[in-house]
mmCIF file of C-alpha atoms and ligand atoms in Angstrom:
data_model
loop_
_atom_site.group_PDB
_atom_site.id
_atom_site.type_symbol
_atom_site.label_atom_id
_atom_site.label_comp_id
_atom_site.label_asym_id
_atom_site.label_seq_id
_atom_site.Cartn_x
_atom_site.Cartn_y
_atom_site.Cartn_z
ATOM 1 C CA MET A 143 91.609 -1.361 -97.053
ATOM 2 C CA THR A 144 90.760 -3.779 -93.843
ATOM 3 C CA LYS A 145 87.263 -3.950 -92.586
ATOM 4 C CA ARG A 146 86.172 -2.815 -88.981
ATOM 5 C CA LYS A 147 83.565 -5.060 -87.106
ATOM 6 C CA LYS A 148 80.575 -3.085 -86.364
ATOM 7 C CA LEU A 149 80.599 -1.438 -82.890
ATOM 8 C CA SER A 150 78.148 -1.875 -79.874
ATOM 9 C CA LYS A 151 76.482 0.571 -78.835
ATOM 10 C CA GLY A 152 78.049 1.019 -75.154
ATOM 11 C CA GLN A 153 81.769 1.260 -77.518
ATOM 12 C CA LEU A 154 80.578 3.945 -79.688
ATOM 13 C CA ARG A 155 79.582 6.127 -76.926
ATOM 14 C CA ARG A 156 82.868 6.061 -75.246
ATOM 15 C CA ILE A 157 84.672 6.619 -78.542
ATOM 16 C CA LYS A 158 82.401 9.226 -79.052
ATOM 17 C CA ALA A 159 82.719 11.074 -75.224
ATOM 18 C CA ASN A 160 86.573 10.064 -75.592
ATOM 19 C CA ARG A 161 87.074 13.010 -78.379
ATOM 20 C CA SER A 162 84.460 15.051 -78.105
ATOM 21 C CA LYS A 163 87.053 15.823 -74.476
ATOM 22 C CA LYS A 164 89.947 15.458 -76.779
ATOM 23 C CA LEU A 165 88.210 18.183 -79.373
ATOM 24 C CA GLN A 166 87.673 20.086 -76.329
ATOM 25 C CA ALA A 167 91.918 19.826 -74.809
ATOM 26 C CA ARG A 168 92.976 20.803 -77.723
ATOM 27 C CA GLU A 169 90.441 23.906 -78.354
ATOM 28 C CA ASP A 170 91.556 24.397 -75.292
ATOM 29 C CA ALA A 171 95.460 24.920 -76.498
ATOM 30 C CA PRO A 172 97.244 28.477 -76.957
ATOM 31 C CA LEU A 173 97.515 29.470 -80.434
ATOM 32 C CA VAL A 174 100.522 30.059 -82.374
ATOM 33 C CA ASP A 175 101.268 33.280 -83.774
ATOM 34 C CA ASP A 176 102.310 33.270 -86.890
ATOM 35 C CA ALA A 177 104.779 35.905 -87.220
ATOM 36 C CA SER A 178 107.001 34.406 -84.707
ATOM 37 C CA LEU A 179 107.041 31.599 -86.955
ATOM 38 C CA GLY A 180 109.925 30.517 -90.157
ATOM 39 C CA PRO A 181 108.990 28.324 -92.992
ATOM 40 C CA GLU A 182 107.842 25.407 -93.484
ATOM 41 C CA GLN A 183 110.592 21.996 -93.768
ATOM 42 C CA ASP A 184 109.892 18.578 -93.600
ATOM 43 C CA ALA A 185 110.846 17.016 -90.086
ATOM 44 C CA VAL A 186 109.847 13.503 -88.812
ATOM 45 C CA VAL A 187 107.572 12.545 -85.679
ATOM 46 C CA ILE A 188 110.387 11.207 -83.620
ATOM 47 C CA SER A 189 107.545 10.763 -80.090
ATOM 48 C CA ARG A 190 103.925 11.942 -79.478
ATOM 49 C CA PHE A 191 103.136 13.735 -75.771
ATOM 50 C CA GLY A 192 98.989 14.780 -75.664
ATOM 51 C CA GLN A 193 98.845 18.333 -77.317
ATOM 52 C CA HIS A 194 102.964 18.420 -78.163
ATOM 53 C CA ALA A 195 104.957 15.380 -80.166
ATOM 54 C CA GLU A 196 108.985 15.252 -80.636
ATOM 55 C CA VAL A 197 110.030 15.562 -84.373
ATOM 56 C CA GLU A 198 113.413 15.592 -85.854
ATOM 57 C CA THR A 199 114.012 18.519 -88.964
ATOM 58 C CA GLN A 200 116.105 16.863 -92.184
ATOM 59 C CA ASP A 201 119.334 18.809 -90.383
ATOM 60 C CA GLY A 202 119.239 16.519 -86.835
ATOM 61 C CA HIS A 203 117.434 19.220 -84.832
ATOM 62 C CA ARG A 204 115.062 18.185 -81.858
ATOM 63 C CA VAL A 205 112.354 20.343 -81.091
ATOM 64 C CA LYS A 206 109.413 19.833 -78.968
ATOM 65 C CA ALA A 207 106.760 21.347 -80.949
ATOM 66 C CA GLN A 208 102.983 21.932 -81.231
ATOM 67 C CA ILE A 209 100.901 20.477 -83.200
ATOM 68 C CA ARG A 210 97.522 22.083 -85.497
ATOM 69 C CA ARG A 211 94.230 21.770 -84.139
ATOM 70 C CA THR A 212 93.461 21.057 -88.203
ATOM 71 C CA VAL A 213 95.669 17.164 -87.402
ATOM 72 C CA ASP A 214 93.404 15.050 -87.285
ATOM 73 C CA SER A 215 96.202 12.172 -86.092
ATOM 74 C CA LEU A 216 99.962 12.078 -85.858
ATOM 75 C CA VAL A 217 101.705 8.906 -84.061
ATOM 76 C CA SER A 218 106.210 8.148 -84.454
ATOM 77 C CA GLY A 219 106.726 7.717 -87.875
ATOM 78 C CA ASP A 220 104.783 10.570 -89.135
ATOM 79 C CA GLN A 221 105.699 12.725 -91.710
ATOM 80 C CA VAL A 222 104.945 16.018 -91.216
ATOM 81 C CA LEU A 223 105.291 20.446 -92.565
ATOM 82 C CA PHE A 224 106.838 21.811 -89.920
ATOM 83 C CA ARG A 225 107.216 25.704 -88.553
ATOM 84 C CA ALA A 226 110.281 26.144 -86.364
ATOM 85 C CA SER A 227 109.436 28.923 -83.779
ATOM 86 C CA LYS A 228 112.096 32.335 -84.012
ATOM 87 C CA THR A 229 111.593 33.513 -80.518
ATOM 88 C CA ASP A 230 111.955 29.856 -78.586
ATOM 89 C CA ASP A 231 113.336 26.118 -79.233
ATOM 90 C CA GLY A 232 109.734 24.739 -80.552
ATOM 91 C CA GLY A 233 107.480 24.963 -83.649
ATOM 92 C CA VAL A 234 104.430 24.063 -84.533
ATOM 93 C CA ILE A 235 103.485 20.674 -86.603
ATOM 94 C CA GLU A 236 101.309 22.466 -89.891
ATOM 95 C CA ALA A 237 100.432 19.132 -91.605
ATOM 96 C CA VAL A 238 100.696 15.706 -91.900
ATOM 97 C CA HIS A 239 101.950 13.838 -95.297
ATOM 98 C CA PRO A 240 100.147 11.493 -96.274
ATOM 99 C CA ARG A 241 100.744 8.318 -94.752
ATOM 100 C CA ARG A 242 101.835 5.097 -97.514
ATOM 101 C CA SER A 243 101.660 2.637 -94.021
ATOM 102 C CA MET A 244 100.019 2.114 -90.698
ATOM 103 C CA LEU A 245 99.837 -0.188 -87.799
ATOM 104 C CA THR A 246 96.450 -0.457 -85.083
ATOM 105 C CA ARG A 247 95.798 -1.754 -82.891
ATOM 106 C CA PRO A 248 92.384 -1.995 -81.272
ATOM 107 C CA ASP A 249 92.268 0.181 -78.155
ATOM 108 C CA TYR A 250 89.757 0.506 -74.860
ATOM 109 C CA TYR A 251 89.359 3.697 -75.647
ATOM 110 C CA ASP A 252 89.628 5.237 -78.925
ATOM 111 C CA GLY A 253 88.873 2.252 -80.940
ATOM 112 C CA VAL A 254 91.957 1.612 -82.974
ATOM 113 C CA LYS A 255 94.645 3.416 -82.453
ATOM 114 C CA VAL A 256 97.524 4.054 -84.828
ATOM 115 C CA VAL A 257 100.958 2.900 -83.463
ATOM 116 C CA ALA A 258 103.257 4.413 -85.811
ATOM 117 C CA ALA A 259 103.559 5.538 -89.380
ATOM 118 C CA ASN A 260 105.266 5.155 -92.393
ATOM 119 C CA ILE A 261 106.454 1.908 -91.458
ATOM 120 C CA ASP A 262 108.838 -1.367 -93.425
ATOM 121 C CA HIS A 263 108.804 -3.850 -91.704
ATOM 122 C CA ILE A 264 106.926 -5.430 -88.147
ATOM 123 C CA PHE A 265 108.724 -7.636 -86.356
ATOM 124 C CA VAL A 266 107.830 -9.512 -83.569
ATOM 125 C CA VAL A 267 108.860 -10.100 -80.324
ATOM 126 C CA SER A 268 108.662 -12.798 -78.167
ATOM 127 C CA SER A 269 110.864 -14.211 -75.546
ATOM 128 C CA PRO A 270 111.026 -17.276 -72.388
ATOM 129 C CA LEU A 271 110.161 -15.033 -70.343
ATOM 130 C CA PRO A 272 106.701 -13.959 -70.205
ATOM 131 C CA ALA A 273 106.731 -17.544 -71.616
ATOM 132 C CA PHE A 274 106.110 -17.774 -75.581
ATOM 133 C CA SER A 275 102.759 -18.432 -76.776
ATOM 134 C CA SER A 276 102.698 -18.733 -80.565
ATOM 135 C CA GLN A 277 99.101 -17.773 -80.220
ATOM 136 C CA ILE A 278 100.089 -14.412 -79.007
ATOM 137 C CA ILE A 279 102.687 -14.093 -82.608
ATOM 138 C CA ASP A 280 99.636 -15.431 -84.563
ATOM 139 C CA ARG A 281 98.136 -12.349 -83.113
ATOM 140 C CA TYR A 282 100.741 -10.081 -84.297
ATOM 141 C CA LEU A 283 101.310 -11.546 -87.178
ATOM 142 C CA ILE A 284 97.225 -11.367 -87.850
ATOM 143 C CA ALA A 285 98.215 -7.750 -87.316
ATOM 144 C CA ALA A 286 100.913 -7.559 -89.581
ATOM 145 C CA GLU A 287 99.236 -8.897 -92.613
ATOM 146 C CA ASP A 288 96.150 -7.033 -92.003
ATOM 147 C CA THR A 289 98.798 -4.177 -93.267
ATOM 148 C CA GLY A 290 100.805 -5.522 -95.447
ATOM 149 C CA ILE A 291 104.316 -4.999 -94.643
ATOM 150 C CA GLU A 292 107.058 -6.983 -94.303
ATOM 151 C CA VAL A 293 107.019 -8.649 -91.085
ATOM 152 C CA SER A 294 109.614 -10.933 -89.016
ATOM 153 C CA ILE A 295 109.803 -12.866 -85.753
ATOM 154 C CA VAL A 296 112.392 -12.279 -83.516
ATOM 155 C CA LEU A 297 112.876 -14.692 -80.246
ATOM 156 C CA ASN A 298 113.820 -12.401 -77.336
ATOM 157 C CA LYS A 299 116.685 -13.779 -74.531
ATOM 158 C CA THR A 300 118.096 -16.723 -75.623
ATOM 159 C CA ASP A 301 120.144 -16.484 -73.089
ATOM 160 C CA LEU A 302 117.454 -17.827 -70.434
ATOM 161 C CA MET A 303 117.742 -21.091 -72.554
ATOM 162 C CA THR A 304 118.374 -24.490 -71.649
ATOM 163 C CA ASP A 305 120.037 -26.238 -74.848
ATOM 164 C CA GLU A 306 116.317 -28.249 -74.289
ATOM 165 C CA LEU A 307 114.021 -25.518 -74.337
ATOM 166 C CA ARG A 308 116.216 -22.926 -77.047
ATOM 167 C CA ASP A 309 114.830 -26.554 -79.237
ATOM 168 C CA GLU A 310 111.761 -26.451 -78.156
ATOM 169 C CA LEU A 311 110.689 -23.528 -79.589
ATOM 170 C CA ASP A 312 113.330 -23.621 -82.207
ATOM 171 C CA GLN A 313 111.469 -26.573 -83.757
ATOM 172 C CA ALA A 314 107.869 -24.094 -82.696
ATOM 173 C CA LEU A 315 108.970 -21.579 -85.296
ATOM 174 C CA GLU A 316 110.299 -23.681 -87.844
ATOM 175 C CA ILE A 317 107.362 -23.534 -89.107
ATOM 176 C CA TYR A 318 106.798 -19.671 -89.064
ATOM 177 C CA ARG A 319 109.907 -20.207 -91.664
ATOM 178 C CA GLN A 320 108.789 -22.436 -93.606
ATOM 179 C CA LEU A 321 105.452 -20.031 -93.351
ATOM 180 C CA GLY A 322 107.965 -17.781 -95.117
ATOM 181 C CA TYR A 323 108.676 -15.316 -91.967
ATOM 182 C CA ARG A 324 112.449 -14.806 -91.197
ATOM 183 C CA VAL A 325 112.589 -15.915 -87.725
ATOM 184 C CA ILE A 326 115.781 -14.403 -85.455
ATOM 185 C CA LEU A 327 116.687 -15.698 -82.465
ATOM 186 C CA ALA A 328 118.467 -13.113 -80.265
ATOM 187 C CA SER A 329 119.339 -12.007 -76.484
ATOM 188 C CA ALA A 330 119.442 -8.357 -75.987
ATOM 189 C CA LYS A 331 122.075 -9.946 -73.555
ATOM 190 C CA SER A 332 124.705 -11.556 -74.918
ATOM 191 C CA ALA A 333 124.099 -10.575 -77.820
ATOM 192 C CA GLU A 334 123.198 -12.833 -80.480
ATOM 193 C CA GLY A 335 121.170 -12.336 -82.839
ATOM 194 C CA VAL A 336 121.703 -8.277 -82.821
ATOM 195 C CA ALA A 337 123.948 -8.167 -86.173
ATOM 196 C CA GLU A 338 121.800 -10.048 -87.822
ATOM 197 C CA LEU A 339 118.506 -8.414 -86.355
ATOM 198 C CA GLY A 340 120.853 -4.642 -87.845
ATOM 199 C CA GLU A 341 121.319 -6.090 -91.085
ATOM 200 C CA CYS A 342 117.823 -7.396 -91.609
ATOM 201 C CA MET A 343 116.082 -2.993 -89.992
ATOM 202 C CA ALA A 344 118.883 -1.318 -92.237
ATOM 203 C CA ASP A 345 117.250 2.178 -94.440
ATOM 204 C CA GLN A 346 114.225 0.578 -93.733
ATOM 205 C CA VAL A 347 111.588 1.815 -91.380
ATOM 206 C CA ASN A 348 111.007 -0.676 -88.375
ATOM 207 C CA ILE A 349 109.215 -1.229 -85.474
ATOM 208 C CA LEU A 350 109.929 -4.473 -82.881
ATOM 209 C CA VAL A 351 106.294 -5.374 -81.382
ATOM 210 C CA GLY A 352 105.415 -8.123 -79.472
ATOM 211 C CA GLN A 353 104.243 -8.517 -75.420
ATOM 212 C CA SER A 354 105.250 -6.361 -72.770
ATOM 213 C CA GLY A 355 108.440 -7.771 -71.426
ATOM 214 C CA VAL A 356 109.811 -9.600 -74.256
ATOM 215 C CA GLY A 357 112.756 -7.273 -74.565
ATOM 216 C CA LYS A 358 111.528 -4.845 -76.979
ATOM 217 C CA SER A 359 114.220 -1.473 -75.609
ATOM 218 C CA SER A 360 116.545 -3.680 -73.895
ATOM 219 C CA LEU A 361 116.953 -5.164 -78.420
ATOM 220 C CA VAL A 362 116.799 -0.850 -79.018
ATOM 221 C CA ASN A 363 119.447 -0.662 -76.872
ATOM 222 C CA ALA A 364 122.190 -3.625 -78.114
ATOM 223 C CA LEU A 365 121.218 -2.253 -81.319
ATOM 224 C CA LEU A 366 121.899 1.384 -80.710
ATOM 225 C CA PRO A 367 123.744 1.698 -77.086
ATOM 226 C CA GLN A 368 123.362 5.830 -76.960
ATOM 227 C CA ALA A 369 120.022 5.499 -77.066
ATOM 228 C CA GLU A 370 119.813 4.055 -73.385
ATOM 229 C CA LEU A 371 116.546 3.657 -73.421
ATOM 230 C CA LEU A 372 114.620 2.700 -69.775
ATOM 231 C CA GLU A 373 114.106 -0.858 -70.096
ATOM 232 C CA GLY A 374 111.732 -2.453 -67.548
ATOM 233 C CA ALA A 375 112.513 -5.199 -64.697
ATOM 234 C CA VAL A 376 111.044 -8.425 -64.613
ATOM 235 C CA SER A 377 109.184 -8.217 -61.297
ATOM 236 C CA ASP A 378 106.597 -10.710 -61.593
ATOM 237 C CA ASN A 379 105.331 -13.341 -63.467
ATOM 238 C CA SER A 380 103.758 -11.871 -65.491
ATOM 239 C CA GLY A 381 107.144 -10.674 -66.933
ATOM 240 C CA LEU A 382 105.862 -7.063 -66.289
ATOM 241 C CA GLY A 383 108.369 -4.867 -66.333
ATOM 242 C CA GLN A 384 108.761 -1.154 -64.646
ATOM 243 C CA HIS A 385 109.898 0.511 -67.061
ATOM 244 C CA THR A 386 107.373 -0.351 -69.122
ATOM 245 C CA THR A 387 107.745 1.878 -72.194
ATOM 246 C CA THR A 388 104.834 3.799 -72.215
ATOM 247 C CA ALA A 389 104.694 5.674 -75.895
ATOM 248 C CA ALA A 390 106.383 4.575 -79.675
ATOM 249 C CA LYS A 391 109.684 6.610 -80.005
ATOM 250 C CA LEU A 392 112.218 6.245 -83.531
ATOM 251 C CA LEU A 393 115.277 6.778 -83.264
ATOM 252 C CA LYS A 394 117.465 7.397 -86.673
ATOM 253 C CA LEU A 395 119.905 4.092 -86.704
ATOM 254 C CA ASP A 396 124.047 4.890 -87.962
ATOM 255 C CA LYS A 397 123.522 2.719 -91.298
ATOM 256 C CA GLY A 398 120.541 5.243 -92.507
ATOM 257 C CA GLY A 399 116.712 4.275 -91.341
ATOM 258 C CA ALA A 400 115.352 3.879 -87.989
ATOM 259 C CA LEU A 401 113.856 1.198 -85.839
ATOM 260 C CA ILE A 402 110.964 2.384 -83.383
ATOM 261 C CA ASP A 403 110.118 1.139 -80.040
ATOM 262 C CA SER A 404 106.657 0.399 -79.200
ATOM 263 C CA PRO A 405 105.047 0.346 -75.968
ATOM 264 C CA GLY A 406 103.651 -3.757 -75.376
ATOM 265 C CA VAL A 407 100.312 -4.435 -74.433
ATOM 266 C CA ARG A 408 98.485 -6.890 -72.202
ATOM 267 C CA GLU A 409 96.509 -9.020 -74.468
ATOM 268 C CA PHE A 410 96.332 -7.708 -77.425
ATOM 269 C CA GLY A 411 93.461 -7.919 -78.607
ATOM 270 C CA LEU A 412 91.773 -8.128 -82.601
ATOM 271 C CA TRP A 413 87.857 -7.215 -82.344
ATOM 272 C CA HIS A 414 87.941 -4.715 -85.030
ATOM 273 C CA MET A 415 88.700 -7.555 -87.689
ATOM 274 C CA ASP A 416 86.236 -8.839 -89.476
ATOM 275 C CA PRO A 417 86.534 -12.591 -88.558
ATOM 276 C CA GLU A 418 87.677 -13.947 -93.317
ATOM 277 C CA ARG A 419 89.889 -11.132 -93.097
ATOM 278 C CA VAL A 420 91.405 -13.206 -89.983
ATOM 279 C CA THR A 421 91.254 -15.763 -92.062
ATOM 280 C CA TRP A 422 92.774 -14.355 -95.428
ATOM 281 C CA CYS A 423 96.292 -13.374 -92.736
ATOM 282 C CA TYR A 424 96.580 -16.881 -91.651
ATOM 283 C CA ARG A 425 98.786 -17.380 -95.142
ATOM 284 C CA GLU A 426 98.133 -20.534 -95.477
ATOM 285 C CA PHE A 427 95.173 -20.726 -95.459
ATOM 286 C CA ARG A 428 94.731 -17.796 -97.372
ATOM 287 C CA ASP A 429 94.957 -19.602 -101.252
ATOM 288 C CA LEU A 430 92.128 -21.978 -100.056
ATOM 289 C CA ILE A 431 89.390 -18.627 -99.180
ATOM 290 C CA GLY A 432 86.471 -19.731 -101.046
ATOM 291 C CA THR A 433 86.852 -23.005 -101.790
ATOM 292 C CA CYS A 434 84.838 -25.008 -99.473
ATOM 293 C CA LYS A 435 81.704 -26.257 -100.316
ATOM 294 C CA PHE A 436 79.868 -24.064 -97.623
ATOM 295 C CA ARG A 437 80.346 -20.412 -99.002
ATOM 296 C CA ASP A 438 79.293 -19.505 -94.886
ATOM 297 C CA CYS A 439 82.442 -21.618 -94.443
ATOM 298 C CA LYS A 440 83.189 -21.620 -89.966
ATOM 299 C CA HIS A 441 86.375 -23.793 -91.497
ATOM 300 C CA ASN A 442 85.867 -25.989 -88.366
ATOM 301 C CA ASP A 443 83.355 -28.754 -88.416
ATOM 302 C CA ASP A 444 81.927 -28.098 -91.677
ATOM 303 C CA PRO A 445 81.233 -30.584 -94.256
ATOM 304 C CA GLY A 446 84.023 -30.300 -97.296
ATOM 305 C CA CYS A 447 86.201 -27.648 -95.687
ATOM 306 C CA ALA A 448 88.485 -27.403 -97.559
ATOM 307 C CA ILE A 449 90.905 -25.812 -94.358
ATOM 308 C CA THR A 450 90.938 -29.143 -92.552
ATOM 309 C CA GLU A 451 90.784 -31.147 -95.642
ATOM 310 C CA ALA A 452 94.836 -29.721 -95.366
ATOM 311 C CA LEU A 453 94.634 -29.810 -92.167
ATOM 312 C CA ALA A 454 94.118 -33.409 -92.278
ATOM 313 C CA ASN A 455 96.785 -33.543 -95.271
ATOM 314 C CA GLY A 456 99.234 -32.310 -93.597
ATOM 315 C CA ASP A 457 99.111 -28.956 -95.553
ATOM 316 C CA ILE A 458 98.431 -26.644 -92.916
ATOM 317 C CA ASP A 459 99.961 -27.119 -89.176
ATOM 318 C CA GLU A 460 97.592 -28.296 -86.003
ATOM 319 C CA MET A 461 98.962 -25.253 -83.877
ATOM 320 C CA ARG A 462 98.345 -22.947 -86.503
ATOM 321 C CA TYR A 463 94.977 -24.420 -87.322
ATOM 322 C CA PHE A 464 94.289 -24.515 -82.830
ATOM 323 C CA ASN A 465 95.420 -21.152 -83.009
ATOM 324 C CA TYR A 466 93.184 -19.993 -85.688
ATOM 325 C CA LEU A 467 90.018 -21.194 -83.468
ATOM 326 C CA ARG A 468 90.782 -19.890 -80.778
ATOM 327 C CA ILE A 469 91.298 -16.514 -81.276
ATOM 328 C CA ILE A 470 87.969 -16.796 -83.951
ATOM 329 C CA GLU A 471 86.164 -17.559 -80.833
ATOM 330 C CA SER A 472 87.285 -15.039 -78.541
ATOM 331 C CA MET A 473 86.673 -13.119 -80.956
ATOM 332 C CA ALA A 474 82.585 -13.983 -80.759
ATOM 333 C CA GLU A 475 83.135 -14.009 -77.038
ATOM 334 C CA GLN A 476 84.580 -10.608 -76.898
ATOM 335 C CA LYS A 477 81.658 -9.365 -79.166
ATOM 336 C CA ASP A 478 78.988 -11.397 -77.325
ATOM 337 C CA SER A 479 79.854 -9.589 -73.437
ATOM 338 C CA ARG A 480 80.213 -5.837 -75.688
ATOM 339 C CA HIS A 481 83.576 -5.131 -73.687
ATOM 340 C CA ILE A 482 87.079 -5.635 -73.845
ATOM 341 C CA LYS A 483 89.008 -6.069 -70.886
ATOM 342 C CA GLN A 484 92.023 -4.961 -71.983
ATOM 343 C CA LYS A 485 93.250 -1.346 -70.084
ATOM 344 C CA PRO A 486 95.417 -0.072 -72.289
ATOM 345 C CA LEU A 487 98.582 0.883 -71.277
ATOM 346 C CA ASP A 488 99.626 4.028 -72.728
HETATM 347 N N1 GTP B 539 117.947 -12.260 -69.316
HETATM 348 C C1 GTP B 539 117.833 -11.715 -70.437
HETATM 349 N N2 GTP B 539 116.550 -10.328 -70.199
HETATM 350 C C2 GTP B 539 116.355 -9.424 -71.559
HETATM 351 C C3 GTP B 539 116.782 -9.716 -72.389
HETATM 352 N N3 GTP B 539 116.166 -8.272 -72.883
HETATM 353 C C4 GTP B 539 115.794 -7.907 -72.094
HETATM 354 N N4 GTP B 539 115.549 -8.597 -70.452
HETATM 355 C C5 GTP B 539 115.191 -8.430 -69.251
HETATM 356 O O1 GTP B 539 113.147 -8.213 -69.631
HETATM 357 C C6 GTP B 539 112.743 -7.039 -69.067
HETATM 358 C C7 GTP B 539 112.294 -5.929 -69.921
HETATM 359 O O2 GTP B 539 112.764 -5.442 -71.552
HETATM 360 P P1 GTP B 539 112.311 -4.498 -71.749
HETATM 361 O O3 GTP B 539 113.406 -4.143 -72.857
HETATM 362 O O4 GTP B 539 111.602 -3.181 -70.484
HETATM 363 O O5 GTP B 539 111.205 -5.059 -72.287
HETATM 364 P P2 GTP B 539 109.619 -4.545 -73.245
HETATM 365 O O6 GTP B 539 109.348 -5.332 -74.686
HETATM 366 O O7 GTP B 539 110.289 -2.865 -73.757
HETATM 367 O O8 GTP B 539 108.705 -4.288 -72.550
HETATM 368 P P3 GTP B 539 107.635 -2.482 -72.211
HETATM 369 O O9 GTP B 539 108.243 -1.740 -72.895
HETATM 370 O O10 GTP B 539 106.607 -3.190 -71.482
HETATM 371 O O11 GTP B 539 107.023 -3.161 -73.544
HETATM 372 C C8 GTP B 539 113.858 -6.391 -68.382
HETATM 373 O O12 GTP B 539 114.067 -6.370 -67.211
HETATM 374 C C9 GTP B 539 115.692 -6.658 -69.349
HETATM 375 O O13 GTP B 539 116.951 -6.545 -68.972
HETATM 376 C C10 GTP B 539 117.562 -10.750 -72.476
HETATM 377 O O14 GTP B 539 118.238 -10.925 -74.291
HETATM 378 N N5 GTP B 539 117.463 -11.604 -72.027
HETATM 379 MG MG1 MG B 540 109.816 -1.167 -73.714
HETATM 380 ZN ZN1 ZN B 541 86.331 -24.070 -94.555
#
């Protein structure tokens, strides 16, 4: 389990107010008459909208279901006990099976928000437009490492790259390959890498994460043309699409397994994590933790630091180390200002 950082009073107040508003909304929701419901059956959550969720039953039926008040948290990928209505084409979600994994992200209103459940493989998607940033990749990798779920990297939109840019980005990604991450160069447009991506996803529950506009929904469409998800158009410098995805959605893969498309966020904050945990999430730092001269070493200019020593020896990559310092610094800034600027998209 992750050690969570203490939240400020303002953050706690806001989160509490938001939770009680949500509880109130549930109490206002209509009760479902038990007699009108069929037997319990297993189903998977496709996507969640407020007090409802779309589920798929084991015989492949898609149903829009109400959620029992006793169900605390429900997201795409959750395995649930579902009862179909005898009188209409709806139903009720009675309970959620324990999750074998979940991906979370910090949220301005909810503290920490669960993005999806029961994931086996996270694909961090990047692109040349919006601009490639190894620091953003590192932020997503930290969140992924924190969950213990397998993680790979996708560089999408190769069709937009000159040979020169392709070489440059490929070199930047070589560092990740050396760290043991699989890197896939892909294009939803030219279909490069799409088959390879599909092979890596077979028989697992996969999720695409990454900045808004990198082409997650487009890759889903390339993998599953029948999905017909709405894609955005790169309308400005930020690359934010008009059809930006607002809710996570699960799609079944033809060869078994599933794929979840998730909404991108403008800025992926990590303020909910302990800086020590962030250090641990850097794979190449992990074995060095606890070997610095001082127990409270900040791995910056502290004497006898094992991490800066490994950096000097060339065992740790400069870019990764620079990103690490920037991320730790930005976490401290956010803590000082006691608020998070980012407004969530969903
Ligand atoms: N040239 C090119 N454009 C692409 C490619 N993949 C996606 N795009 C375009 O990039 C824009 C954004 O694509 P989306 O698939 O909506 O991006 P997203 O990651 O799902 O974005 P959010 O839902 O906002 O998180 C759209 O205009 C796509 O047509 C690609 O491989 N090549
Ligand atoms: Mg999308
Ligand atoms: Zn150190």
